[in-house]
Every structure is written in structure tokens, then in C-alpha cells.
Amino acid sequence: MTDTWPYLDVHQSRTHEPTPYEYKLAATLEEVFTHEGHELTDVVRGLNARKVHTADGAPWTEESFRAEMNRLGA
Amino acid sequence: MTLTSFTTADRIYATGLRNQWHPVVPSRFVAPGAMRKVTALGEQWLLFRRSDGALSMLADRCPHRGAPLSLGRHLGDRVACWYHGVEVGADGTVTSVPGLPGCNLEGKKLVTSLPVREVGGAILAWFGDEEHPEPAELTLPDPLTDPAADAFLCYAEWDVPWRYAVENLLDPMHGAFLHHESHTMFAGDTTAKFRIRETDRGYFFEKTDQRGVNFDWVELCRTGVDWVDLSIPYPPSAGPGGPFGIVGMVCPVDEHRSGVFFWRYRRVEDWQRDSWRFLYKTLIEKRHWEVLEQDRVMLEAMPADADQRENLYQHDLGVVRLRRLYRAEAEAQSSA
Ligand code: FES
Ligand SMILES: [Fe+2]
């Protein structure tokens, strides 16, 4: 923790620098929200249509998407 | 005692109103078992946290001969001054004078200790003067206590007088100009008519002809601590949940500096909350920061006499109202 004035830290909410997988998922999620809508079914369909899959390569389901958001967003 | 009641109105106006709560620094700045020196309201303070998490805030001034306690040692439940070893407990009582055991300083409460609360990841302290050492009631900002809202705190230190930082928040119209290129404030009219609407805790300063498009309204709330509430639309890319809100507070550090506290909150639950949090941490926080930097660059570049040589117009009513309020309170708090 720095003691020097001024404290100007861009990132205050992160626990780690996002991985390439996290960056890609976030960017695609923004695109999906913009073009497909805000319902969970739209989001899962939109991610799968763009072939942006889970960390182990599986297509998303509503359950796996919820669980992953909970892990990454908590 | 350090916050003296014979301060002039000008000094209070410059260094922050007394007899209210103010934010100091984020809680995470003081780890368990650690201490941290801070400046607030133009005075030096020591934040001291026991290993069990209990926090206290002491004047950073040894009761013996005035050395900074922050140069001393953390002894678990007390601090030992480096100069001659006098020990001071978390409530400001001298617990030991090692050089002269039995000395009559022992057992006396000689160091100012401010009441503290921790709220939404920030330390708030009661800055009472000699006549008002006991804290007044504190009603927390509702977005920070609402279980349906989820917030991230963003804290920054600006070389800006505290009033300029608050005035900036009571000036919604700058959103459509200063932040025109931003991801959230690109839309909406660049002309507007404003009105002031009184509430039982402060006042709204709002556009009469547009809401939910840009930074269109702000509420000043005086609930023991001064804070603002405002709302800014998110683009569809941020997902479900609608606009994000900001609870803003300012710490008057000294007459030239401020600590600014912005809680970005959103009313979202379940997977919608989680996905917003994920996007915030990964992509949105940085964009918000860039917008905030525009405020800092502008405010730090304002001349010191900016508020002495102005030509105000209708959009500045919110600021005028704020100054009148703060000026009157500074006069009332000075004994001059
Ligand atoms: S000044 Fe602190 S012990 Fe003497
Ligand atoms: Fe701004």
C-alpha cells in the first residue's frame, strides 16, 4: 500500500490482471449484450454462436454461464 | 485538542466543515495490525488498527512534546512514541511513561480520538470541535445499504480544494461537454433548463426537460455526512440492470487537496449482478477512470481565484446554492 500522495490507481476492484480468456469473454459479452439482448437465453446463444466457449472448450449452458459469472464476478 | 473552535470562517471554508462526518481513506489503506498517517481537515491524524480489526483515529501528536505518533511503534493495542517512548492507547489515553513510571500523565486522556465508522469500504470519522466531541446521528447513503444494489468504491486523490470537488458534482451540465467523448455521456442535449427541488435531506439540482440520457440530475444529501447521489445511463453493452448510480463524497484533506470517493452502484441481482461485476472489473472500471481523470485534469487546472472572478448563468444555480449553504455553516461554526 503506497503512502505517497496522490493515490491514482486505475484498478481498485480487481484481484488479478484478467487472463486472455477473461478478456475475450468480457469483450464478447459486451458485443452479445449490444446485439442479442439482455436475457439469459440470448446471452448463452450469442456466446455459443460466436464460438467463445467455456475455459475447457465446452459450449455454454445457462447453468455453466451462471456459475462462471458467479466465479468471476463475485 | 486539535480541532479548535476559535478557527475563523475562512479557515473552516478552506479546510472543511466541522461537526459532521467526513470520509477519510478507504478501509483497505489500514491493514489489521497496521497504522497509517493521514491528513484531513488540515490536521495530521494517525489511523491505528488492532489485529482484530478494531480501528481508531488519533491526533498524530504525542501528548509529551508533540512528536508525530505515526513515527512510533504499533504495540498491538497502543502506540509508543519514538522520541521518549510514551505509550498511548487506542482511545487517546496515556498508558505508560516508560522514562518516569508513575508519572501523572499516566491514565489521562490527552490525545484527541475521533469516533470512526466503516461504511462501504471507507473510513468515516466525526470531526467535532471542542464543543461537539460527541458524534451526531449518521444516516448512511441508501444505495450503500440497499441489498438490491451492488457497489464498487473508487477512491482518488486530487490537488483540488474540497469545495471544487463538490461543486463539480453539483454541476451536471459539464457531463455533456467535458465527458462528451465518454462511453456513457455522449448522448443528450447540450442545452438545458435546470431547477432546484428541496428535499428533507438536501436538494435536487435537475434538468426540467431531460432525464435518463446523460448526467441529468444530482441530489445533495446531508445526513450527518455530505454526499451526492446521481445516475448515468449505461450503453446496452453493459448488460441488464439499467443506469449506474454514483454515491460521491469528498474528504477535505487541506486547503489545496481532496480525497474523492465514488461508489459506482447498480441495482442488479443474481447472474445480472455477477456479469456486471465481471465486466466492471475487466473492462468498465478503466473506462470510468478515464472519465474521472477528465474531471481531475480540469479541476486541478482551475486557477486558485477561480471562484472570485466568475460570470455565472442559470446552470450554476446548484453551485451557488451549495456555496451559500457551506459559507453560512462556516460562519456559524467560527466563533469569530
Ligand atoms: S514527544 Fe513523544 S515521548 Fe516525548
Ligand atoms: Fe465529471
PDB file of N, CA and C in Angstrom, chain B residues 268-318:
ATOM      1  N   VAL B 268     -28.850  -4.475  -9.409  1.00  0.00           N
ATOM      2  CA  VAL B 268     -28.842  -5.749 -10.135  1.00  0.00           C
ATOM      3  C   VAL B 268     -28.678  -6.887  -9.144  1.00  0.00           C
ATOM      4  N   GLU B 269     -29.251  -8.035  -9.500  1.00  0.00           N
ATOM      5  CA  GLU B 269     -29.127  -9.207  -8.641  1.00  0.00           C
ATOM      6  C   GLU B 269     -28.807 -10.430  -9.489  1.00  0.00           C
ATOM      7  N   ASP B 270     -28.402 -11.498  -8.795  1.00  0.00           N
ATOM      8  CA  ASP B 270     -28.236 -12.805  -9.420  1.00  0.00           C
ATOM      9  C   ASP B 270     -27.192 -12.762 -10.561  1.00  0.00           C
ATOM     10  N   TRP B 271     -27.428 -13.459 -11.667  1.00  0.00           N
ATOM     11  CA  TRP B 271     -26.416 -13.523 -12.733  1.00  0.00           C
ATOM     12  C   TRP B 271     -26.186 -12.155 -13.375  1.00  0.00           C
ATOM     13  N   GLN B 272     -27.202 -11.301 -13.306  1.00  0.00           N
ATOM     14  CA  GLN B 272     -27.053  -9.967 -13.876  1.00  0.00           C
ATOM     15  C   GLN B 272     -26.048  -9.160 -13.065  1.00  0.00           C
ATOM     16  N   ARG B 273     -26.124  -9.326 -11.755  1.00  0.00           N
ATOM     17  CA  ARG B 273     -25.154  -8.672 -10.879  1.00  0.00           C
ATOM     18  C   ARG B 273     -23.758  -9.220 -11.158  1.00  0.00           C
ATOM     19  N   ASP B 274     -23.651 -10.540 -11.214  1.00  0.00           N
ATOM     20  CA  ASP B 274     -22.336 -11.151 -11.411  1.00  0.00           C
ATOM     21  C   ASP B 274     -21.718 -10.733 -12.744  1.00  0.00           C
ATOM     22  N   SER B 275     -22.554 -10.667 -13.795  1.00  0.00           N
ATOM     23  CA  SER B 275     -21.966 -10.333 -15.098  1.00  0.00           C
ATOM     24  C   SER B 275     -21.560  -8.858 -15.130  1.00  0.00           C
ATOM     25  N   TRP B 276     -22.347  -8.007 -14.463  1.00  0.00           N
ATOM     26  CA  TRP B 276     -21.924  -6.598 -14.382  1.00  0.00           C
ATOM     27  C   TRP B 276     -20.606  -6.481 -13.626  1.00  0.00           C
ATOM     28  N   ARG B 277     -20.492  -7.182 -12.524  1.00  0.00           N
ATOM     29  CA  ARG B 277     -19.251  -7.113 -11.732  1.00  0.00           C
ATOM     30  C   ARG B 277     -18.052  -7.613 -12.538  1.00  0.00           C
ATOM     31  N   PHE B 278     -18.279  -8.680 -13.274  1.00  0.00           N
ATOM     32  CA  PHE B 278     -17.200  -9.225 -14.119  1.00  0.00           C
ATOM     33  C   PHE B 278     -16.782  -8.191 -15.178  1.00  0.00           C
ATOM     34  N   LEU B 279     -17.763  -7.608 -15.853  1.00  0.00           N
ATOM     35  CA  LEU B 279     -17.440  -6.604 -16.874  1.00  0.00           C
ATOM     36  C   LEU B 279     -16.791  -5.370 -16.254  1.00  0.00           C
ATOM     37  N   TYR B 280     -17.301  -4.979 -15.082  1.00  0.00           N
ATOM     38  CA  TYR B 280     -16.738  -3.804 -14.409  1.00  0.00           C
ATOM     39  C   TYR B 280     -15.252  -4.001 -14.142  1.00  0.00           C
ATOM     40  N   LYS B 281     -14.933  -5.142 -13.526  1.00  0.00           N
ATOM     41  CA  LYS B 281     -13.536  -5.383 -13.151  1.00  0.00           C
ATOM     42  C   LYS B 281     -12.639  -5.518 -14.386  1.00  0.00           C
ATOM     43  N   THR B 282     -13.195  -6.144 -15.426  1.00  0.00           N
ATOM     44  CA  THR B 282     -12.359  -6.465 -16.579  1.00  0.00           C
ATOM     45  C   THR B 282     -12.236  -5.282 -17.542  1.00  0.00           C
ATOM     46  N   LEU B 283     -13.345  -4.590 -17.828  1.00  0.00           N
ATOM     47  CA  LEU B 283     -13.316  -3.547 -18.862  1.00  0.00           C
ATOM     48  C   LEU B 283     -13.848  -2.180 -18.416  1.00  0.00           C
ATOM     49  N   ILE B 284     -14.923  -2.166 -17.621  1.00  0.00           N
ATOM     50  CA  ILE B 284     -15.621  -0.888 -17.390  1.00  0.00           C
ATOM     51  C   ILE B 284     -14.876   0.014 -16.410  1.00  0.00           C
ATOM     52  N   GLU B 285     -14.240  -0.572 -15.410  1.00  0.00           N
ATOM     53  CA  GLU B 285     -13.571   0.260 -14.402  1.00  0.00           C
ATOM     54  C   GLU B 285     -12.565   1.220 -15.061  1.00  0.00           C
ATOM     55  N   LYS B 286     -11.841   0.710 -16.025  1.00  0.00           N
ATOM     56  CA  LYS B 286     -10.835   1.538 -16.703  1.00  0.00           C
ATOM     57  C   LYS B 286     -11.506   2.688 -17.472  1.00  0.00           C
ATOM     58  N   ARG B 287     -12.637   2.421 -18.092  1.00  0.00           N
ATOM     59  CA  ARG B 287     -13.335   3.496 -18.832  1.00  0.00           C
ATOM     60  C   ARG B 287     -13.869   4.554 -17.871  1.00  0.00           C
ATOM     61  N   HIS B 288     -14.417   4.096 -16.741  1.00  0.00           N
ATOM     62  CA  HIS B 288     -14.886   5.063 -15.741  1.00  0.00           C
ATOM     63  C   HIS B 288     -13.721   5.922 -15.250  1.00  0.00           C
ATOM     64  N   TRP B 289     -12.588   5.279 -15.096  1.00  0.00           N
ATOM     65  CA  TRP B 289     -11.405   6.002 -14.607  1.00  0.00           C
ATOM     66  C   TRP B 289     -11.011   7.104 -15.579  1.00  0.00           C
ATOM     67  N   GLU B 290     -11.093   6.804 -16.862  1.00  0.00           N
ATOM     68  CA  GLU B 290     -10.721   7.811 -17.861  1.00  0.00           C
ATOM     69  C   GLU B 290     -11.663   9.021 -17.786  1.00  0.00           C
ATOM     70  N   VAL B 291     -12.924   8.774 -17.504  1.00  0.00           N
ATOM     71  CA  VAL B 291     -13.877   9.879 -17.348  1.00  0.00           C
ATOM     72  C   VAL B 291     -13.516  10.700 -16.107  1.00  0.00           C
ATOM     73  N   LEU B 292     -13.201  10.010 -15.038  1.00  0.00           N
ATOM     74  CA  LEU B 292     -12.852  10.691 -13.784  1.00  0.00           C
ATOM     75  C   LEU B 292     -11.575  11.519 -13.947  1.00  0.00           C
ATOM     76  N   GLU B 293     -10.667  11.028 -14.741  1.00  0.00           N
ATOM     77  CA  GLU B 293      -9.435  11.777 -14.981  1.00  0.00           C
ATOM     78  C   GLU B 293      -9.719  13.097 -15.708  1.00  0.00           C
ATOM     79  N   GLN B 294     -10.760  13.118 -16.526  1.00  0.00           N
ATOM     80  CA  GLN B 294     -11.121  14.377 -17.186  1.00  0.00           C
ATOM     81  C   GLN B 294     -11.517  15.416 -16.139  1.00  0.00           C
ATOM     82  N   ASP B 295     -12.250  14.971 -15.117  1.00  0.00           N
ATOM     83  CA  ASP B 295     -12.613  15.894 -14.029  1.00  0.00           C
ATOM     84  C   ASP B 295     -11.367  16.381 -13.300  1.00  0.00           C
ATOM     85  N   ARG B 296     -10.475  15.444 -13.001  1.00  0.00           N
ATOM     86  CA  ARG B 296      -9.277  15.820 -12.244  1.00  0.00           C
ATOM     87  C   ARG B 296      -8.427  16.829 -13.027  1.00  0.00           C
ATOM     88  N   VAL B 297      -8.204  16.540 -14.317  1.00  0.00           N
ATOM     89  CA  VAL B 297      -7.369  17.425 -15.133  1.00  0.00           C
ATOM     90  C   VAL B 297      -7.980  18.835 -15.160  1.00  0.00           C
ATOM     91  N   MET B 298      -9.288  18.904 -15.347  1.00  0.00           N
ATOM     92  CA  MET B 298      -9.944  20.212 -15.414  1.00  0.00           C
ATOM     93  C   MET B 298      -9.880  20.927 -14.069  1.00  0.00           C
ATOM     94  N   LEU B 299     -10.227  20.230 -13.000  1.00  0.00           N
ATOM     95  CA  LEU B 299     -10.288  20.889 -11.693  1.00  0.00           C
ATOM     96  C   LEU B 299      -8.908  21.296 -11.188  1.00  0.00           C
ATOM     97  N   GLU B 300      -7.908  20.451 -11.444  1.00  0.00           N
ATOM     98  CA  GLU B 300      -6.557  20.802 -10.982  1.00  0.00           C
ATOM     99  C   GLU B 300      -6.000  21.994 -11.756  1.00  0.00           C
ATOM    100  N   ALA B 301      -6.528  22.209 -12.966  1.00  0.00           N
ATOM    101  CA  ALA B 301      -6.036  23.326 -13.777  1.00  0.00           C
ATOM    102  C   ALA B 301      -6.771  24.637 -13.470  1.00  0.00           C
ATOM    103  N   MET B 302      -7.817  24.583 -12.648  1.00  0.00           N
ATOM    104  CA  MET B 302      -8.562  25.806 -12.334  1.00  0.00           C
ATOM    105  C   MET B 302      -7.667  26.744 -11.517  1.00  0.00           C
ATOM    106  N   PRO B 303      -7.679  28.044 -11.821  1.00  0.00           N
ATOM    107  CA  PRO B 303      -6.861  28.963 -11.029  1.00  0.00           C
ATOM    108  C   PRO B 303      -7.369  29.063  -9.588  1.00  0.00           C
ATOM    109  N   ALA B 304      -6.458  29.414  -8.704  1.00  0.00           N
ATOM    110  CA  ALA B 304      -6.799  29.463  -7.276  1.00  0.00           C
ATOM    111  C   ALA B 304      -7.925  30.468  -7.005  1.00  0.00           C
ATOM    112  N   ASP B 305      -8.008  31.519  -7.814  1.00  0.00           N
ATOM    113  CA  ASP B 305      -9.055  32.512  -7.578  1.00  0.00           C
ATOM    114  C   ASP B 305     -10.263  32.284  -8.501  1.00  0.00           C
ATOM    115  N   ALA B 306     -10.393  31.080  -9.006  1.00  0.00           N
ATOM    116  CA  ALA B 306     -11.479  30.792  -9.962  1.00  0.00           C
ATOM    117  C   ALA B 306     -12.832  31.263  -9.434  1.00  0.00           C
ATOM    118  N   ASP B 307     -13.105  31.006  -8.167  1.00  0.00           N
ATOM    119  CA  ASP B 307     -14.445  31.345  -7.677  1.00  0.00           C
ATOM    120  C   ASP B 307     -14.574  32.803  -7.240  1.00  0.00           C
ATOM    121  N   GLN B 308     -13.532  33.614  -7.480  1.00  0.00           N
ATOM    122  CA  GLN B 308     -13.625  35.046  -7.162  1.00  0.00           C
ATOM    123  C   GLN B 308     -13.982  35.885  -8.392  1.00  0.00           C
ATOM    124  N   ARG B 309     -13.764  35.313  -9.570  1.00  0.00           N
ATOM    125  CA  ARG B 309     -13.932  36.133 -10.783  1.00  0.00           C
ATOM    126  C   ARG B 309     -14.744  35.361 -11.802  1.00  0.00           C
ATOM    127  N   GLU B 310     -16.016  35.172 -11.504  1.00  0.00           N
ATOM    128  CA  GLU B 310     -16.861  34.354 -12.360  1.00  0.00           C
ATOM    129  C   GLU B 310     -17.961  35.200 -12.987  1.00  0.00           C
ATOM    130  N   ASN B 311     -18.563  34.652 -14.023  1.00  0.00           N
ATOM    131  CA  ASN B 311     -19.806  35.197 -14.578  1.00  0.00           C
ATOM    132  C   ASN B 311     -20.756  34.015 -14.720  1.00  0.00           C
ATOM    133  N   LEU B 312     -21.600  33.844 -13.748  1.00  0.00           N
ATOM    134  CA  LEU B 312     -22.409  32.630 -13.681  1.00  0.00           C
ATOM    135  C   LEU B 312     -23.682  32.762 -14.498  1.00  0.00           C
ATOM    136  N   TYR B 313     -24.244  31.636 -14.908  1.00  0.00           N
ATOM    137  CA  TYR B 313     -25.549  31.647 -15.571  1.00  0.00           C
ATOM    138  C   TYR B 313     -26.444  30.561 -14.981  1.00  0.00           C
ATOM    139  N   GLN B 314     -27.574  30.335 -15.604  1.00  0.00           N
ATOM    140  CA  GLN B 314     -28.622  29.530 -14.970  1.00  0.00           C
ATOM    141  C   GLN B 314     -28.159  28.140 -14.536  1.00  0.00           C
ATOM    142  N   HIS B 315     -27.219  27.534 -15.291  1.00  0.00           N
ATOM    143  CA  HIS B 315     -26.743  26.184 -14.972  1.00  0.00           C
ATOM    144  C   HIS B 315     -25.948  26.122 -13.683  1.00  0.00           C
ATOM    145  N   ASP B 316     -25.602  27.274 -13.142  1.00  0.00           N
ATOM    146  CA  ASP B 316     -24.749  27.308 -11.963  1.00  0.00           C
ATOM    147  C   ASP B 316     -25.526  27.477 -10.656  1.00  0.00           C
ATOM    148  N   LEU B 317     -26.835  27.423 -10.752  1.00  0.00           N
ATOM    149  CA  LEU B 317     -27.664  27.600  -9.551  1.00  0.00           C
ATOM    150  C   LEU B 317     -27.354  26.569  -8.475  1.00  0.00           C
ATOM    151  N   GLY B 318     -27.073  25.336  -8.907  1.00  0.00           N
ATOM    152  CA  GLY B 318     -26.779  24.272  -7.944  1.00  0.00           C
ATOM    153  C   GLY B 318     -25.514  24.576  -7.161  1.00  0.00           C
TER     154      GLY B 318
END
